[in-house]
Short mmCIF file of N, CA and C in Angstrom, two decimals:
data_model
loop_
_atom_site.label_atom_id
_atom_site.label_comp_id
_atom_site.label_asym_id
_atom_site.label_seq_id
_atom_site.Cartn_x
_atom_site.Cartn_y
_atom_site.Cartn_z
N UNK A 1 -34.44 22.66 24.26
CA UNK A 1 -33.28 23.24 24.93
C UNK A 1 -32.27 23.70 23.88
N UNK A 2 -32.35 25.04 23.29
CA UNK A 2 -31.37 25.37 22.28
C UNK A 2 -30.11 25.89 21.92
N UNK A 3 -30.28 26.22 23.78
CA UNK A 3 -28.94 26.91 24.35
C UNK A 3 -27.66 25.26 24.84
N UNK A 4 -28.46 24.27 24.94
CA UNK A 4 -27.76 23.27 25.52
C UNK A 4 -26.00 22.75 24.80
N UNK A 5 -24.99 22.94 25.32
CA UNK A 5 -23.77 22.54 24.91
C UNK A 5 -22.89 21.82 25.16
N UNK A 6 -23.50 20.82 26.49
CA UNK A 6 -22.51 19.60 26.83
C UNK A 6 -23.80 18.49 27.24
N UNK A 7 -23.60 17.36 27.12
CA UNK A 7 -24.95 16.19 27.16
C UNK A 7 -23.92 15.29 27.66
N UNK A 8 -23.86 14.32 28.86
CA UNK A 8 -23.57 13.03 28.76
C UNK A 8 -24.58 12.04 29.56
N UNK A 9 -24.68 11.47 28.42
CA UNK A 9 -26.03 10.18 28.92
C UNK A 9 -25.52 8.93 29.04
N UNK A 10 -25.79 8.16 30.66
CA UNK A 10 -25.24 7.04 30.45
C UNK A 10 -26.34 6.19 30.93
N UNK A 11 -27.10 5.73 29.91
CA UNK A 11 -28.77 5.31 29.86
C UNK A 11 -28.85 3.79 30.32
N UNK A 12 -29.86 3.24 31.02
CA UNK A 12 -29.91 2.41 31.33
C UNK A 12 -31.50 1.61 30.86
N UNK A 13 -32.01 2.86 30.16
CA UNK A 13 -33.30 2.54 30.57
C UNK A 13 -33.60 2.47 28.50
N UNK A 14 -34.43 1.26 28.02
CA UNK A 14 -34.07 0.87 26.61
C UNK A 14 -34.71 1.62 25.55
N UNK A 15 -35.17 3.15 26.37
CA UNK A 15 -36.00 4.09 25.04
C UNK A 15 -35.77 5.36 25.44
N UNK A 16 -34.37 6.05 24.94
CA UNK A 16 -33.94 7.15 25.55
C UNK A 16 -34.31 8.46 24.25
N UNK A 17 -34.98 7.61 23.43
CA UNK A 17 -34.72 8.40 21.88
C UNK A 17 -35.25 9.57 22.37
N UNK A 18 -36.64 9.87 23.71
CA UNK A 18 -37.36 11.16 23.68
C UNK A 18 -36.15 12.16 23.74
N UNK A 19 -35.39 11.56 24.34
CA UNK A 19 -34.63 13.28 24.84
C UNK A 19 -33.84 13.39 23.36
N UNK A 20 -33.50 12.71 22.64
CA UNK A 20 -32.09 13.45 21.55
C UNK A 20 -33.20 14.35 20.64
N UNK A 21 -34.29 14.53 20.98
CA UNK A 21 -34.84 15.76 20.56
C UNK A 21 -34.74 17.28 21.12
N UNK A 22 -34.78 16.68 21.91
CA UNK A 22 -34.47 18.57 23.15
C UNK A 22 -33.00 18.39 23.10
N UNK A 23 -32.36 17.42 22.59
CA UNK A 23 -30.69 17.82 22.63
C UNK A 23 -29.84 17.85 21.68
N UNK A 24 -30.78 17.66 20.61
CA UNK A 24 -29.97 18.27 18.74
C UNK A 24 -29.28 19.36 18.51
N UNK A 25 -29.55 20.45 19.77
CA UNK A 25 -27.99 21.41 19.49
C UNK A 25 -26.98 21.36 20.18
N UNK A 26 -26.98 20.24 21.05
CA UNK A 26 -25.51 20.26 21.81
C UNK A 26 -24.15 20.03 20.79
N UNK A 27 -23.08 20.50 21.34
CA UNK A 27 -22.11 20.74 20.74
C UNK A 27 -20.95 19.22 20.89
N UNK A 28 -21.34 18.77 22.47
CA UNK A 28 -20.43 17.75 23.12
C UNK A 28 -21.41 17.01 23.62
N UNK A 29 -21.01 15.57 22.97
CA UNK A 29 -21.99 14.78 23.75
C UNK A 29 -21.26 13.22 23.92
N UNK A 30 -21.66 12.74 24.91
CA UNK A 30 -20.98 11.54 25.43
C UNK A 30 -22.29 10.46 25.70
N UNK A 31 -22.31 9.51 25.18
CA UNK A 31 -22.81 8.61 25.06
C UNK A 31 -22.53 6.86 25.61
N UNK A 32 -23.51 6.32 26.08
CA UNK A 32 -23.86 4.92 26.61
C UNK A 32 -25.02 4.12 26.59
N UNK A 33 -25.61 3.65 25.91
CA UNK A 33 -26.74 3.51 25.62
C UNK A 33 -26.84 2.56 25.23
N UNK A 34 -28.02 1.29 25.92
CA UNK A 34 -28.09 -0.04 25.83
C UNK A 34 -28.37 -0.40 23.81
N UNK A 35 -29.24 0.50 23.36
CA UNK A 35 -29.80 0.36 21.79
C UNK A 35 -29.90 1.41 21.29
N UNK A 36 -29.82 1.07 19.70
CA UNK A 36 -30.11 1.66 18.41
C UNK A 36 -30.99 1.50 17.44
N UNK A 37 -31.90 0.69 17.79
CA UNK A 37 -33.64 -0.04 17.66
C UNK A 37 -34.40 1.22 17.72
N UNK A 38 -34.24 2.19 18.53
CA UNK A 38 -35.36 3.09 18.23
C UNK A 38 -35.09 4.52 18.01
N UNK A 39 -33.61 4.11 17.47
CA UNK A 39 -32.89 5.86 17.07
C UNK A 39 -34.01 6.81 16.70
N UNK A 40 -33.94 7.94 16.32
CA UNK A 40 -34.83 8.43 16.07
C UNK A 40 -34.50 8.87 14.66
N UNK A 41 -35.34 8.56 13.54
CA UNK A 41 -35.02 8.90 12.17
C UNK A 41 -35.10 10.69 11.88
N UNK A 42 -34.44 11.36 11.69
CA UNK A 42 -34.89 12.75 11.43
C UNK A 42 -34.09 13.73 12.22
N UNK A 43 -33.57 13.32 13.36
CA UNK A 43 -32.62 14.15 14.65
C UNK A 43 -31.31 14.49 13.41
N UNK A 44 -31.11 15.50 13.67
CA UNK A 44 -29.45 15.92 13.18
C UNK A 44 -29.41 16.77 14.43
N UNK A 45 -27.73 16.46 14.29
CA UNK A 45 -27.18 17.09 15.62
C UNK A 45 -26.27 18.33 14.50
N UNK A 46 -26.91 19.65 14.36
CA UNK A 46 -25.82 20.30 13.19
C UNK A 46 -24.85 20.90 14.16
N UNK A 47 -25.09 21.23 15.67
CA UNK A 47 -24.07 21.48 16.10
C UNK A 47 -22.85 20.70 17.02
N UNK A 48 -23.15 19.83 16.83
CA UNK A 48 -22.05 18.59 17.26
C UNK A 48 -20.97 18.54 16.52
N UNK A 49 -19.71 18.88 17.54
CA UNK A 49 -18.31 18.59 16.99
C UNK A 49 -17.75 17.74 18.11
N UNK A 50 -18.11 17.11 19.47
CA UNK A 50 -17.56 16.02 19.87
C UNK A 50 -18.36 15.47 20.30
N UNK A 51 -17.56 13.62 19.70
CA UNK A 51 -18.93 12.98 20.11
C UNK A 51 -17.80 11.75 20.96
N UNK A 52 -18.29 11.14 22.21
CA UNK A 52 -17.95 10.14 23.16
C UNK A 52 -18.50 9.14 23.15
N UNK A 53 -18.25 7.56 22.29
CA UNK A 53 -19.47 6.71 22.26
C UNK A 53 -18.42 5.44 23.32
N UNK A 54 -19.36 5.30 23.57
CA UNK A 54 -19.46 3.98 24.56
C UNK A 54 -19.31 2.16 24.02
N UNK A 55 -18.53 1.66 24.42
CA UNK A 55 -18.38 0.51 23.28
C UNK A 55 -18.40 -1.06 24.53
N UNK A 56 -19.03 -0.51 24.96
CA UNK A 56 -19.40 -1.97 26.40
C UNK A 56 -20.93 -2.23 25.76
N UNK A 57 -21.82 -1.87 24.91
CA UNK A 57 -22.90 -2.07 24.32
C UNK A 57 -22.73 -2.87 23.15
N UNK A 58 -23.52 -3.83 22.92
CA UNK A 58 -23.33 -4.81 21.41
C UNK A 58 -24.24 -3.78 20.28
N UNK A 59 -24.91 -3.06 20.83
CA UNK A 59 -25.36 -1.95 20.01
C UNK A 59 -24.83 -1.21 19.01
N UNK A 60 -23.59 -0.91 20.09
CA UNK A 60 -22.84 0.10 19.58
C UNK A 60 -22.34 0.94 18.29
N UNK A 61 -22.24 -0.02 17.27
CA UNK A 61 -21.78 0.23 15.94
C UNK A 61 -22.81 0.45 15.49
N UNK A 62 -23.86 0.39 15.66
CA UNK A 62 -25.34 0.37 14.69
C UNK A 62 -25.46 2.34 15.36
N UNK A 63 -25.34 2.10 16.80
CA UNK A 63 -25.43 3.48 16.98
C UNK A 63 -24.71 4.84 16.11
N UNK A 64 -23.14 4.37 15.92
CA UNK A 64 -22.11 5.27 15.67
C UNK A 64 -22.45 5.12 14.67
N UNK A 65 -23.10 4.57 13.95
CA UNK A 65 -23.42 4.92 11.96
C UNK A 65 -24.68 5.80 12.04
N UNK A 66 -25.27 5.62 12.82
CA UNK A 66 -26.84 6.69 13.08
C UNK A 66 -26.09 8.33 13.49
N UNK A 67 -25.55 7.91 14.18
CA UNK A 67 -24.86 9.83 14.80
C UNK A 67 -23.77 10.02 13.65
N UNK A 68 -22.63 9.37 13.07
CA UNK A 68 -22.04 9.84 11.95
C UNK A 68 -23.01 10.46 10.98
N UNK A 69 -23.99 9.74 10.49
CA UNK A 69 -24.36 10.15 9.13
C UNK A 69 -25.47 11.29 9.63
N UNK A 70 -25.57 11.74 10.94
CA UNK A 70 -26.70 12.69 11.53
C UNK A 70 -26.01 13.54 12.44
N UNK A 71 -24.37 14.01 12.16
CA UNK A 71 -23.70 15.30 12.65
C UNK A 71 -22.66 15.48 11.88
N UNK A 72 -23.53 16.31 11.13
CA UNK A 72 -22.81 16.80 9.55
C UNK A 72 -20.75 17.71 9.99
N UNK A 73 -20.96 18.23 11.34
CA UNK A 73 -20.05 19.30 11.33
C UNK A 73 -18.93 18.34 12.51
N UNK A 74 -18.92 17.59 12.34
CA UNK A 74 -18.42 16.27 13.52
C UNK A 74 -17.03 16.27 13.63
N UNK A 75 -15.93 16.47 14.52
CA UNK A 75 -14.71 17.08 14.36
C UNK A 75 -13.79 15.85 15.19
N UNK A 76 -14.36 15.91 16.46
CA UNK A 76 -13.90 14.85 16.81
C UNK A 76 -14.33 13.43 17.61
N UNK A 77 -14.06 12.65 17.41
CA UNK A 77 -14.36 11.21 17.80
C UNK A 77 -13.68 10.44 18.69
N UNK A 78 -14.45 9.94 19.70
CA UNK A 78 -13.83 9.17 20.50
C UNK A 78 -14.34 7.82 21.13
N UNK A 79 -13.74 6.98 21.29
CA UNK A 79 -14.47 5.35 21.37
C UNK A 79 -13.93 5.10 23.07
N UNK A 80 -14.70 4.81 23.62
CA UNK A 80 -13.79 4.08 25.02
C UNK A 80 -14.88 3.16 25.62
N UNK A 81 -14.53 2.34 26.30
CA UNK A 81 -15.44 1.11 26.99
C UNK A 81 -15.19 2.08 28.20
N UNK A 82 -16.72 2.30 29.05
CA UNK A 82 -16.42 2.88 30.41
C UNK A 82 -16.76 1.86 31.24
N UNK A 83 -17.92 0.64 30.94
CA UNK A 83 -18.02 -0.35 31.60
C UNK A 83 -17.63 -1.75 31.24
N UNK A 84 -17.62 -2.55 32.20
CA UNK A 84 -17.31 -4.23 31.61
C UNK A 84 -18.49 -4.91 30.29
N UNK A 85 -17.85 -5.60 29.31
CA UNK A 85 -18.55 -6.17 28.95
C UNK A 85 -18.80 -7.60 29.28
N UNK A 86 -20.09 -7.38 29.16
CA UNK A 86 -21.03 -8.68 30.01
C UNK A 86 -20.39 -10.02 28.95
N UNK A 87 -19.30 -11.34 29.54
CA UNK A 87 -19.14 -12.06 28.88
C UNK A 87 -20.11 -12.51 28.05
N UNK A 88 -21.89 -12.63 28.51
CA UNK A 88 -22.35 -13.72 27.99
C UNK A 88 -23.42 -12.94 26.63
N UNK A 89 -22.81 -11.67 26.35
CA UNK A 89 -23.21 -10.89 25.41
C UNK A 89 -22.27 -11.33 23.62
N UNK A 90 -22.95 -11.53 22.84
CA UNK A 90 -22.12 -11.29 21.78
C UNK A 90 -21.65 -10.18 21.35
N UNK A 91 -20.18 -9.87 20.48
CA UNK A 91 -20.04 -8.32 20.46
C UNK A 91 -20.48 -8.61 19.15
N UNK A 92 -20.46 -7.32 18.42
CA UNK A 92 -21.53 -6.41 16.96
C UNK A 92 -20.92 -6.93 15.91
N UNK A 93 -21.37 -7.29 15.08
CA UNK A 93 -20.38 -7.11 13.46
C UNK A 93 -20.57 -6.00 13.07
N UNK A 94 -19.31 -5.56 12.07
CA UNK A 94 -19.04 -4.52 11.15
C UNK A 94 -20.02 -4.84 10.06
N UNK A 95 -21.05 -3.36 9.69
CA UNK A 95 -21.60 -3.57 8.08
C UNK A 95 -21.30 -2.84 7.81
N UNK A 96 -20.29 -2.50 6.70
CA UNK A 96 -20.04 -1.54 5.92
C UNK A 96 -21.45 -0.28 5.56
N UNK A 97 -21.25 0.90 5.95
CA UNK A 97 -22.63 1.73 5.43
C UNK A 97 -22.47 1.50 4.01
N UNK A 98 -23.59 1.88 3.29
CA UNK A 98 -24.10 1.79 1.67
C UNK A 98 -22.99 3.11 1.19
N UNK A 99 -23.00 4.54 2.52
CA UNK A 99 -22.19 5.44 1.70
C UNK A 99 -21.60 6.17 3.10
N UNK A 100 -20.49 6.60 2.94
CA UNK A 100 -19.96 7.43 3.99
C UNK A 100 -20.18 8.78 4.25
N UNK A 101 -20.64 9.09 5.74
CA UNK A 101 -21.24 10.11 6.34
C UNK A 101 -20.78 11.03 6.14
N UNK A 102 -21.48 12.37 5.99
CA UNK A 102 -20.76 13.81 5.43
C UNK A 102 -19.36 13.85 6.63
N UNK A 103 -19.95 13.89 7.35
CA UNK A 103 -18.69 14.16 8.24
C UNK A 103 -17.24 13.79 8.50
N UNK A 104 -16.99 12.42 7.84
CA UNK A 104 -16.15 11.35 8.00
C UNK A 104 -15.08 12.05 7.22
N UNK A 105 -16.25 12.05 5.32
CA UNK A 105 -15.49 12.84 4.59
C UNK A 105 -14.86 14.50 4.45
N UNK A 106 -15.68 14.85 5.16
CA UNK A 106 -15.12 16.21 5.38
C UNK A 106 -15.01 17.39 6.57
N UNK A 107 -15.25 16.90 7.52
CA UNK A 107 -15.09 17.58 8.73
C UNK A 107 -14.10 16.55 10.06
N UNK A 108 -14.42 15.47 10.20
CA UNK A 108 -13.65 14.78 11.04
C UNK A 108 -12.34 14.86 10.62
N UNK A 109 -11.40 15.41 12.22
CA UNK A 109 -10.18 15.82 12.44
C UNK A 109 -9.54 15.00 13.21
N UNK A 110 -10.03 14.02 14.64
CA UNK A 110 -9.20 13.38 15.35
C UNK A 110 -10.33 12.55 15.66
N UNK A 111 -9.40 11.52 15.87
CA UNK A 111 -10.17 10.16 16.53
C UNK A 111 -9.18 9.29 17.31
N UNK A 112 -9.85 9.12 18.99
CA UNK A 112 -9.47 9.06 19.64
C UNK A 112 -10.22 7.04 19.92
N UNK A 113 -9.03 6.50 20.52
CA UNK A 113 -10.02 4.93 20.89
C UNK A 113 -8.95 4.92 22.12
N UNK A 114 -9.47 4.75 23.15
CA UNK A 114 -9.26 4.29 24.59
C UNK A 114 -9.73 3.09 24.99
N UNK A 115 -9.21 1.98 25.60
CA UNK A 115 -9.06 0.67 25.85
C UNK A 115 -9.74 -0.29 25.06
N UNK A 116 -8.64 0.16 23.34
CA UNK A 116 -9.00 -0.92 22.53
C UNK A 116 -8.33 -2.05 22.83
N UNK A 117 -9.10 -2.81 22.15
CA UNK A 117 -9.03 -4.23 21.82
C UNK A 117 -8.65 -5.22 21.03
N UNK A 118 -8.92 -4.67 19.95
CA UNK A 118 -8.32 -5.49 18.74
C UNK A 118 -9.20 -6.31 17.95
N UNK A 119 -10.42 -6.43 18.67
CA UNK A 119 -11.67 -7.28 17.99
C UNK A 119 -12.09 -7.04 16.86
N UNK A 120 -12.34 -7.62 16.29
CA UNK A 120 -13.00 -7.48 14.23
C UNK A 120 -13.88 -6.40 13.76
N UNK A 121 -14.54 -6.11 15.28
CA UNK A 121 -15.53 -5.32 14.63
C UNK A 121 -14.87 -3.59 14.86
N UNK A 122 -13.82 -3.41 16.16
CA UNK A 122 -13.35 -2.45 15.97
C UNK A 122 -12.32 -2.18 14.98
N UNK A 123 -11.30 -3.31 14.61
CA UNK A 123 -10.61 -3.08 13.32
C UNK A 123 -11.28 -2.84 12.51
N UNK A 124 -12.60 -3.22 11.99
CA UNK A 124 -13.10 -2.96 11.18
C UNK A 124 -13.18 -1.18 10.93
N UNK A 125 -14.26 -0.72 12.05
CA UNK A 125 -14.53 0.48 12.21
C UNK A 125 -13.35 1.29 12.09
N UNK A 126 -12.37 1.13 12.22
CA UNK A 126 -10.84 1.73 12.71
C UNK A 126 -10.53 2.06 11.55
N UNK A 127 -10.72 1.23 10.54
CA UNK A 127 -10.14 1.01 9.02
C UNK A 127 -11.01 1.44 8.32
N UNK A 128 -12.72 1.51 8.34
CA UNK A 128 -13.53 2.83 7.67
C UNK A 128 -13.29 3.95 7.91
N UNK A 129 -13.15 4.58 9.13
CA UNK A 129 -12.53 5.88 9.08
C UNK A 129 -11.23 6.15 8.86
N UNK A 130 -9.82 5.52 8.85
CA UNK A 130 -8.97 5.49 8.50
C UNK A 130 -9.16 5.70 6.60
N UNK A 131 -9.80 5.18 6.24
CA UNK A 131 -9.32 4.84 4.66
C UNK A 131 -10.76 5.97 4.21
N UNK A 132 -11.55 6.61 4.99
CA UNK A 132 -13.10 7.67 4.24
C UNK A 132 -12.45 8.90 4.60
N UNK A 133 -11.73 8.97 6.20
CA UNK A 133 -11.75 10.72 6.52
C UNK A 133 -10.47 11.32 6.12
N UNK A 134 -10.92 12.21 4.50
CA UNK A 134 -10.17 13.29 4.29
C UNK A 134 -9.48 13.88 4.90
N UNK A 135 -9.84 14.51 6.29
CA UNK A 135 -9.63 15.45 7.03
C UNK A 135 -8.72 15.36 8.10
N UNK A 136 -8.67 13.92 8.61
CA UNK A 136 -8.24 13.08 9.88
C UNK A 136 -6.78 13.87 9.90
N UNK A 137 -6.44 14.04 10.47
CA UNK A 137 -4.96 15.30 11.14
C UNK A 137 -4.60 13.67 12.25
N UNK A 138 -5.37 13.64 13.33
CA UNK A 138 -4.74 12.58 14.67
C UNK A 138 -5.22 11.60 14.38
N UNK A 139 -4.97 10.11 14.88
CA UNK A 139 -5.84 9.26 14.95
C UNK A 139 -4.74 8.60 16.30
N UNK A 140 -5.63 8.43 17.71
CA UNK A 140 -4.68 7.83 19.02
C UNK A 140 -5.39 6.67 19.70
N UNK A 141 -4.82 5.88 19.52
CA UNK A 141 -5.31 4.18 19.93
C UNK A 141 -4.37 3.87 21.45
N UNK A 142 -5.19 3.58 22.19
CA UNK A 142 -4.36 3.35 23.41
C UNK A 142 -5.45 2.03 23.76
N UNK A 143 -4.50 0.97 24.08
CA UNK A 143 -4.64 -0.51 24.11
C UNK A 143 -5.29 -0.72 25.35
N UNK A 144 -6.17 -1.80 25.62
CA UNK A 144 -6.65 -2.13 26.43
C UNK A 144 -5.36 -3.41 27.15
N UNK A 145 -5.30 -3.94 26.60
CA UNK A 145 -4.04 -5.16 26.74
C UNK A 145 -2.57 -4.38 27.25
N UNK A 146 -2.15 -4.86 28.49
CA UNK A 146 -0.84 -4.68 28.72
C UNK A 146 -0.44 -5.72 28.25
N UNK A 147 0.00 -6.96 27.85
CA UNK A 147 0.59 -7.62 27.21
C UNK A 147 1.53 -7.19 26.31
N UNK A 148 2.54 -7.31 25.97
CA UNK A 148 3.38 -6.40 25.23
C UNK A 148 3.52 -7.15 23.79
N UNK A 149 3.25 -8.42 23.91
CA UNK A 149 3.22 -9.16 22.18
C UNK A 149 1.70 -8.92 21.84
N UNK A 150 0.66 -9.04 22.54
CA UNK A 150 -0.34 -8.51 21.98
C UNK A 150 -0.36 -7.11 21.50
N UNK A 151 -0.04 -6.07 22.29
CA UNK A 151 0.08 -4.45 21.72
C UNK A 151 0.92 -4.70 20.70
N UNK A 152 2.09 -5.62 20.48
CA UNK A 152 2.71 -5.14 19.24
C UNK A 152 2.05 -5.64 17.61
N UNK A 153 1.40 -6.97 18.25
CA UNK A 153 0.35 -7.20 17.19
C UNK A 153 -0.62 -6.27 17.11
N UNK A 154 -1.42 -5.77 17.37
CA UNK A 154 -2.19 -4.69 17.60
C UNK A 154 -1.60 -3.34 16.64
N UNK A 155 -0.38 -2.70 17.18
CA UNK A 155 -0.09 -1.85 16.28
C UNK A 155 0.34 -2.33 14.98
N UNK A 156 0.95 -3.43 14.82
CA UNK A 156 1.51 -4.22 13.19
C UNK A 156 -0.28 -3.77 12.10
N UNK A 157 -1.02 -4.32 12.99
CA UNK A 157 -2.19 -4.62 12.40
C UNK A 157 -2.85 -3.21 11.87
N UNK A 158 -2.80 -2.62 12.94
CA UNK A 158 -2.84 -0.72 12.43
C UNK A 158 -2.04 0.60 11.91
N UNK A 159 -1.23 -0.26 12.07
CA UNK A 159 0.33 0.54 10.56
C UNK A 159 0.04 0.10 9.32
N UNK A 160 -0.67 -1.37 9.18
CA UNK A 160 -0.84 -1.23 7.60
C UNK A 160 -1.92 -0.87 6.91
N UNK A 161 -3.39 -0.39 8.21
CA UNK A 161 -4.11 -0.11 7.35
C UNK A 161 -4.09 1.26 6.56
N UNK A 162 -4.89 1.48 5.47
CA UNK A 162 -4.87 2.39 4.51
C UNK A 162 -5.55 3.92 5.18
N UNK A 163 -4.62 4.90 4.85
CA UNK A 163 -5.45 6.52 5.27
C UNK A 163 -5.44 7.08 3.80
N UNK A 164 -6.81 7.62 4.34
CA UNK A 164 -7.28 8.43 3.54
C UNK A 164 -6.38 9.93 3.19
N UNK A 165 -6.53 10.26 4.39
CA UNK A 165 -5.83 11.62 4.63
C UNK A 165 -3.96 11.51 4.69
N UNK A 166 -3.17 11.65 3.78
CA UNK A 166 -1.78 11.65 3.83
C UNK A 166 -1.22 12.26 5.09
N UNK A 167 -1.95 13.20 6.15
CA UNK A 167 -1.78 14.01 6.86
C UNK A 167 -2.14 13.52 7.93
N UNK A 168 -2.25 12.46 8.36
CA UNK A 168 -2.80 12.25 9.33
C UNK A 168 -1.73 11.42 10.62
N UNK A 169 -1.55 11.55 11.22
CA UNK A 169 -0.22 11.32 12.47
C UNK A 169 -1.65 9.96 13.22
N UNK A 170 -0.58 8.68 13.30
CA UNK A 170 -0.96 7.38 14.18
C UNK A 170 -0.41 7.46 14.72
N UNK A 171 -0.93 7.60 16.33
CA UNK A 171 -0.37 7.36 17.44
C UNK A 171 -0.86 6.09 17.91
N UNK A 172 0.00 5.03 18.86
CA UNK A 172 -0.39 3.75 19.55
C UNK A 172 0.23 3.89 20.38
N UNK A 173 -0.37 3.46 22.07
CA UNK A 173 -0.05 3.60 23.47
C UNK A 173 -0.24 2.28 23.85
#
C-alpha cells in the first residue's frame, strides 16, 4: 500500500508485525500494541513524521526505540495512555539505547505526553529526548494527576532536566 497516509492500530492480537510492511509509507501513525518481541528488523518508515504511541503496554519503550531509530524523517511525537493499565502488570524500565536515533537528533520538532505520570521509566524517556533532540522547538506534558502537590512535583522534576535544543519552549498542564 504505497499511497497509504494515516494508520491507527489498536492491536490486540500478539503478532501484528505482518502489516508494518504494507504500511512503511504512512506518514501518521498511531499506535497500541500488546509487544515488541517480534518487531520486524528491516521496516523503515522514511515517510513518517507523526507518530502516536500508546503507553498502557509494558512493551512500550522497547517499541518507541524500534520506530525512533526506524523513522529517519520523524517530526513529531506523542505519548498518551488510551487505556487502563492492568494493576497486576509490571511497568518497563528505561535502557538507555547504545546510540541515539537519526531522528531525535535531527528532525524531531515537538513532543507531546498526555496523561503523564511521573513514573521512572517515563522520566527517564522524557529526559533522553529532552537532553538528544537538537531540533525540539515544543515539548507539552499534561499530567495525569489532578492533585495539585503532585503536578507541582512533577513539573519541579521537569524544569531541571537538561535540553538539548536552547530553543525549545516546556509547557506543563
Amino acid at each position: 500500500m504505497p499511497e497509504i497516509v494515516y494508520a491507527y492500530l489498536d492491536v490486540n492480537y500478539w503478532h501484528p508485525w505482518k502489516i508494518f510492511g504494507s504500511i512503511s509509507s504512512v506518514k501518521q501513525l498511531e499506535l497500541c500494541l500488546p509487544s515488541s518481541k517480534e518487531y520486524p528488523v528491516g521496516t523503515v518508515f522514511h515517510n513518517l513524521v507523526y507518530l502516536m504511541l500508546c503507553t498502557c503496554e509494558t512493551e512500550w519503550l522497547n517499541l518507541l526505540l524500534c520506530l525512533l531509530r526506524d523513522s529517519p524523517k520523524l517530526k513529531f511525537l506523542r505519548f498518551e495512555q488510551y487505556h487502563p493499565i492492568r494493576p497486576s502488570e509490571e511497568r518497563p524500565c528505561w535502557s538507555e539505547p547504545s546510540s541515539v536515533p537519526e531522528c531525535v537528533v535531527s528532525s524531531l520538532e515537538t513532543l507531546e505526553w498526555v496523561k503523564y505520570e511521573g513514573g521512572e521509566e517515563e522520566k527517564e524517556a522524557v529526559a533522553f529526548i529532552l537532553r538528544n533532540a537538537r531540533c525540539l522547538k515544543k515539548a507539552t506534558i499534561s499530567a495525569a494527576s489532578t492533585d495539585p502537590v503532585k503536578k507541582l512535583e512533577m513539573l519541579k522534576e521537569l524544569s531541571f532536566l537538561s535540553r538539548c535544543s536552547g530553543t525549545c519552549h516546556l509547557t506543563f498542564d
